[in-house]
Coordinates of C-alpha atoms in Angstrom, one line a residue:
X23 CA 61.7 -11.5 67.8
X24 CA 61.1 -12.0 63.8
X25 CA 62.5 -14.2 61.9
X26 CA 63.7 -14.3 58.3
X27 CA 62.3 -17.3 56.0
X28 CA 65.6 -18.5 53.8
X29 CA 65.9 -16.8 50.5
X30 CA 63.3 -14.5 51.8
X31 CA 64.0 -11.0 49.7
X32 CA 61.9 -8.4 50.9
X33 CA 62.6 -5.8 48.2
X34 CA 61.0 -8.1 45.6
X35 CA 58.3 -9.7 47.7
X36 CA 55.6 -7.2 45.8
X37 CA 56.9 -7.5 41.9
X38 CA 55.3 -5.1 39.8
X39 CA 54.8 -6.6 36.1
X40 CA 57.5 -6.0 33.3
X41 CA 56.9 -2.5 31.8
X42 CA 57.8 -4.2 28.6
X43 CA 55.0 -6.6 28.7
X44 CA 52.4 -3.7 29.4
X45 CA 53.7 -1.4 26.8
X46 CA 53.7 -4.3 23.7
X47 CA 50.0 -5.7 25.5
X48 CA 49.0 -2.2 25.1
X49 CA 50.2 -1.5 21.8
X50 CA 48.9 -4.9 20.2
X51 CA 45.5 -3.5 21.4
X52 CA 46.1 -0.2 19.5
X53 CA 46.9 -2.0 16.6
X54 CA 44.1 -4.2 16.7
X55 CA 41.8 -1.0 16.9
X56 CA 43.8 0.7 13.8
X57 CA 42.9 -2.2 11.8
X58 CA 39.7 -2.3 12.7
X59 CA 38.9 1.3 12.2
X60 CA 40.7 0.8 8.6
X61 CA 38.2 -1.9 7.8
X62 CA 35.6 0.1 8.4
X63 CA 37.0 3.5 6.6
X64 CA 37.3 1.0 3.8
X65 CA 33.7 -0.6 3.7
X66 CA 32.3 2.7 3.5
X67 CA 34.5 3.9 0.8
X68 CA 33.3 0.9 -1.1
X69 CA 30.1 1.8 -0.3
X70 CA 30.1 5.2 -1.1
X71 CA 31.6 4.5 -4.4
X72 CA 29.3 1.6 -5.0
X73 CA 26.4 4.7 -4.2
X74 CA 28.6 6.9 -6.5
X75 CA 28.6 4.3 -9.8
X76 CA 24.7 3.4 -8.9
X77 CA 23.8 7.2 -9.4
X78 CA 25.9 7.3 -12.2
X79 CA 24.0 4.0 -13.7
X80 CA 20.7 5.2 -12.8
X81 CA 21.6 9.0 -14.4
X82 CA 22.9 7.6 -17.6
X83 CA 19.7 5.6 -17.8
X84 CA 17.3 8.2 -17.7
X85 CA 20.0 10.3 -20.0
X86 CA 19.4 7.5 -22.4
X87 CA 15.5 7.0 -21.8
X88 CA 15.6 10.7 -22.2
X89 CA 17.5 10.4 -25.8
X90 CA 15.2 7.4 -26.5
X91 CA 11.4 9.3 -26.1
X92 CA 12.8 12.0 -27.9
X93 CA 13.6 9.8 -30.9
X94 CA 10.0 8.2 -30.9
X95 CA 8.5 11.7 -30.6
X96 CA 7.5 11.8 -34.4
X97 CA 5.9 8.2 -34.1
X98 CA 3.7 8.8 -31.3
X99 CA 2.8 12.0 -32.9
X100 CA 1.4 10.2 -35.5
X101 CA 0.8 6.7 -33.4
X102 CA -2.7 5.6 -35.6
X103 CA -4.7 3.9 -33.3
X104 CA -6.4 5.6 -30.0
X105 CA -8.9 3.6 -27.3
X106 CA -12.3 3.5 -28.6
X107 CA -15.1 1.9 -26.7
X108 CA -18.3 0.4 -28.3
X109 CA -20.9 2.7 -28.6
X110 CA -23.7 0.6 -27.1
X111 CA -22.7 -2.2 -25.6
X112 CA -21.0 -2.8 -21.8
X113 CA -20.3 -5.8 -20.1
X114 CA -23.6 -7.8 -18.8
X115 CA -22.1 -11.1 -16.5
X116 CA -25.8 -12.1 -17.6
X117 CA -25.0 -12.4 -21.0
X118 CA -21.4 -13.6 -20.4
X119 CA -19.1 -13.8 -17.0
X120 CA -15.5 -14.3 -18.0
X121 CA -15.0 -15.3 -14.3
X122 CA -18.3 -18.4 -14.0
X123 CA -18.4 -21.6 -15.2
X124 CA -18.2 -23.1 -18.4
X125 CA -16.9 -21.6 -21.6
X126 CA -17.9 -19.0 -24.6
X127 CA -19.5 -22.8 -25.9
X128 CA -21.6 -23.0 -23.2
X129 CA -23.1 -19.8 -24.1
X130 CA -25.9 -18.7 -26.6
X131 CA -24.8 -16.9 -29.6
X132 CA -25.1 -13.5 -27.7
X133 CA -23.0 -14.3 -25.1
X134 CA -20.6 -16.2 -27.5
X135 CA -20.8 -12.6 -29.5
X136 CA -19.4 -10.5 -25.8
X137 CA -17.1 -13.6 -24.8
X138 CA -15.2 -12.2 -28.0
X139 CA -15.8 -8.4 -27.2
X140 CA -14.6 -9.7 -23.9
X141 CA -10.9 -10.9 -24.8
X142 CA -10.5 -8.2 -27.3
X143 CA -11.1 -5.5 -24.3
X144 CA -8.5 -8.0 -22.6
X145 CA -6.2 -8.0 -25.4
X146 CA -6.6 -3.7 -26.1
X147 CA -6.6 -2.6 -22.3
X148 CA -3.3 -4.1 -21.8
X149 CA -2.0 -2.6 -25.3
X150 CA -2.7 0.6 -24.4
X151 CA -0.4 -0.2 -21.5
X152 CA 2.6 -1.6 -23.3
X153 CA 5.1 1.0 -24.2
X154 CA 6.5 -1.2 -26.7
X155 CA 3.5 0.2 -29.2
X156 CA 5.5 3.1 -29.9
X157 CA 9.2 1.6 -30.5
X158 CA 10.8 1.3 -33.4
X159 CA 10.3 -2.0 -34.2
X160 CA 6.4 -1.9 -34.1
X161 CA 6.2 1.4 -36.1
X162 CA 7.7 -0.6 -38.8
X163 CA 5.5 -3.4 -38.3
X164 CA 2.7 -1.0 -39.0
X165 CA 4.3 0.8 -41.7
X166 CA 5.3 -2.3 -44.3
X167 CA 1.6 -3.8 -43.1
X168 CA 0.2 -0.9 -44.4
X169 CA 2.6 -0.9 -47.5
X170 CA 1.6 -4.7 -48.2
X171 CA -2.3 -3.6 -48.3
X172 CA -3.1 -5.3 -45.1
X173 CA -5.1 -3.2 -43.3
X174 CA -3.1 -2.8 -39.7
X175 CA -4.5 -2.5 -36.6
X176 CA -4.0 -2.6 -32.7
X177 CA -4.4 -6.5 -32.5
X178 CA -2.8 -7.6 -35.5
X179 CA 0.1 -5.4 -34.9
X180 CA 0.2 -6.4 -31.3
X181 CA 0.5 -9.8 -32.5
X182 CA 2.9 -9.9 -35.6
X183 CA 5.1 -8.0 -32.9
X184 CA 5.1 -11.3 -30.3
X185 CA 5.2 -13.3 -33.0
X186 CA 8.3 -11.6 -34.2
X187 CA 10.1 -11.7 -30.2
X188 CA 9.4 -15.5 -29.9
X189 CA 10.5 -15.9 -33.4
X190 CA 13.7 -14.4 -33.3
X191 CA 14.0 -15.5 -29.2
X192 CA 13.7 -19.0 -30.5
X193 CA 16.6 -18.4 -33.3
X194 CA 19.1 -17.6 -30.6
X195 CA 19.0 -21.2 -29.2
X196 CA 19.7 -24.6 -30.6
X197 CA 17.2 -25.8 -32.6
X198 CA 17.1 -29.6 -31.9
X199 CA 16.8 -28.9 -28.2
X200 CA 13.9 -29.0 -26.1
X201 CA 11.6 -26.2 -25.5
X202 CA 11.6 -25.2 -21.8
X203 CA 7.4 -24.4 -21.0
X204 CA 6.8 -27.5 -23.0
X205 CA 10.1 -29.8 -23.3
X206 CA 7.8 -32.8 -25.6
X207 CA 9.0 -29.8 -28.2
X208 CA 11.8 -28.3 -29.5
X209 CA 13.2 -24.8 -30.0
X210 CA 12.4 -25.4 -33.9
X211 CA 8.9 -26.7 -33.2
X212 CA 8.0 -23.6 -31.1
X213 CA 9.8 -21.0 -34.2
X214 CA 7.7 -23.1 -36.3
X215 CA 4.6 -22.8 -34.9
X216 CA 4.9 -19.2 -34.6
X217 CA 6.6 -18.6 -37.8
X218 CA 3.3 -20.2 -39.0
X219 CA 0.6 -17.8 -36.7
X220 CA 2.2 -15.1 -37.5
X221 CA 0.8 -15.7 -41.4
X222 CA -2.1 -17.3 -40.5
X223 CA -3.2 -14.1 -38.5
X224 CA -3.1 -12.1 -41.7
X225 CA -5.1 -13.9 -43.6
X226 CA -8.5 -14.1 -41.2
X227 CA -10.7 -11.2 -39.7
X228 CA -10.4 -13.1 -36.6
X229 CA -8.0 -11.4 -34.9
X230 CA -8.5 -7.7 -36.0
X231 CA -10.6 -5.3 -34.6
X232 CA -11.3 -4.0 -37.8
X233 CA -12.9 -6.2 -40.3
X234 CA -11.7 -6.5 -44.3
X235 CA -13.4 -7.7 -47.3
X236 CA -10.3 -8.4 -49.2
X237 CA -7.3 -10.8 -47.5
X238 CA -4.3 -11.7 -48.3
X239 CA -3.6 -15.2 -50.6
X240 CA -1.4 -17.6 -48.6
X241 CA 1.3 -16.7 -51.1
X242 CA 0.9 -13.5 -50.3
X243 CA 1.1 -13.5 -46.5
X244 CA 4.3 -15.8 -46.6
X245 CA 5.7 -12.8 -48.5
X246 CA 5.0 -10.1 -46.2
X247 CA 6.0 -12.3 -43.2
X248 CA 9.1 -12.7 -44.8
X249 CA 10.0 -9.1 -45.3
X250 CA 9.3 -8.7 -41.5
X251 CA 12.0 -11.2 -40.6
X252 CA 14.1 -9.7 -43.1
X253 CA 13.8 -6.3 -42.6
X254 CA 13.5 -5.1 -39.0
X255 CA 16.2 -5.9 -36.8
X256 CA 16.1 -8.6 -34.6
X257 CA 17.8 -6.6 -31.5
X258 CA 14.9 -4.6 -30.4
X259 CA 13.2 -7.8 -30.1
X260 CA 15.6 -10.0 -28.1
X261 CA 15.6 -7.5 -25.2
X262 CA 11.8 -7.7 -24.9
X263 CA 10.5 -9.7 -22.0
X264 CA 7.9 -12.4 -21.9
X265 CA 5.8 -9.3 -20.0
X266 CA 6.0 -7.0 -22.4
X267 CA 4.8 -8.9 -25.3
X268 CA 1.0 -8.3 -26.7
X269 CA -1.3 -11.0 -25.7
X270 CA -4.7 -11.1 -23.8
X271 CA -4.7 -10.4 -20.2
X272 CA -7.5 -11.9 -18.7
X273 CA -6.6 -10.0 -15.4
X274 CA -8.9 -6.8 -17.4
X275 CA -11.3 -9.3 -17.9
X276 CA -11.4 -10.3 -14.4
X277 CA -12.1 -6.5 -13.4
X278 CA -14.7 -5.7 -15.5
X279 CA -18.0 -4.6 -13.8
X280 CA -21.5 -4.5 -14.7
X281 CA -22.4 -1.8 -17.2
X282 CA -18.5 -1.2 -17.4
X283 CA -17.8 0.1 -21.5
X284 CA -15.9 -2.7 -23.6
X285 CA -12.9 -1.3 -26.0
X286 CA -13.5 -2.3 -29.5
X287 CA -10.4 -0.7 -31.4

């Protein structure tokens, strides 16, 4: 004999779950996986336009880098100065190491002599690196030199050109404020100071590689430095980087090697 517990309903004993509940669970997850999958088909759209505008950047780049050589195709047709190396003398660590202790000072006048042909090898390896020898700006540099009777050449060009960038660099901030590599300074001190070298260096032999009888008066170099100011734009020269100015590089100093030839021009 079996017996009944009260209430007891066999039919439902084994409930199966709501269809209802099932079919919204299982739609929720096929939701969740449309939304997912529309995340990603729109991360990679923006990345494939963000690939899209990059090619685009980088091709009108070289379109305009293009447009740019072409336009200083006459100029470095006729760019002046070309690497010339001394005839006799190469580097002799014996004479002078640029990489041992003490300084040109410390050296007789022979060494003193290649400590110089030393730094201007420094100064005219890294030109002849620098594309910024055949832009605009420097062609004019050389152009109203030579106009003005001073005798251009690689260094002096090289360095009215930085004088010019840290000149004009300077302008474009205030004045009275401090100067960042050296804040005991202000913006006006440093245009100063290079408002002043960039004179000065016309009127001594010491910085040219080729040497004059005749140089400027002081008069006469304030002139021409201010028709440099005035007349060449100071654009070109605001978008030049502290790395591509013209200065000694001591890192071609540092690899020279015995009997290595020394540029002179």
């Amino acid at each position: 004999m079996s017996f009944r517990y009260k209430n007891e309903d066999l039919e439902n004993s084994h409930k199966t779950p709501n269809f209802n509940s099932v079919t919204k669970s299982f739609n929720l997850g096929i939701e969740a996986h449309r939304k997912t999958n529309a995340k990603q088909a729109a991360l990679h759209a923006r990345h494939h336009e963000d690939l899209i505008r990059q090619k685009e950047a980088e091709e009108k780049r070289k379109a305009e880098e293009a447009v740019y050589w072409e336009s200083r195709k006459g100029w470095m047709d006729r760019f002046p100065f070309n690497p010339i190396y001394h005839p006799d003398i190469t580097f002799d660590p014996e004479v002078y190491n640029p990489v041992g202790p003490g300084g040109p000072s410390d050296y007789t006048t022979e060494g003193q002599k290649m400590a110089r042909m030393i730094s201007n090898h420094g100064f005219l390896s890294a030109f002849y690196e620098n594309s910024n020898r055949y832009s605009p700006e420097f062609e004019k540099i050389h152009d109203i030199l030579l106009e003005e009777g001073i005798t251009p050449d690689p260094m002096l060009c090289g360095w009215t050109f930085t004088h010019l960038v840290d000149y004009h660099k300077a302008s474009t901030h205030d004045l009275e404020t401090p100067w960042p590599p050296d804040p005991s300074i202000t913006w006006g001190e440093d245009r100063m100071s290079t408002w002043k070298s960039m004179a000065g260096r016309f009127r001594t032999n010491e910085y040219r590689t080729i040497q004059v009888d005749t140089l400027p008066s002081d008069a006469e170099a304030a002139r021409v430095r201010q028709r440099l100011i005035d007349e060449i734009a100071a654009e070109g020269f605001l978008k030049v980087n502290w790395l591509e100015k013209f200065a000694y590089d001591s890192e071609y100093e540092d690899m020279l090697k015995p009997g290595d030839p020394l540029l002179i021009k």
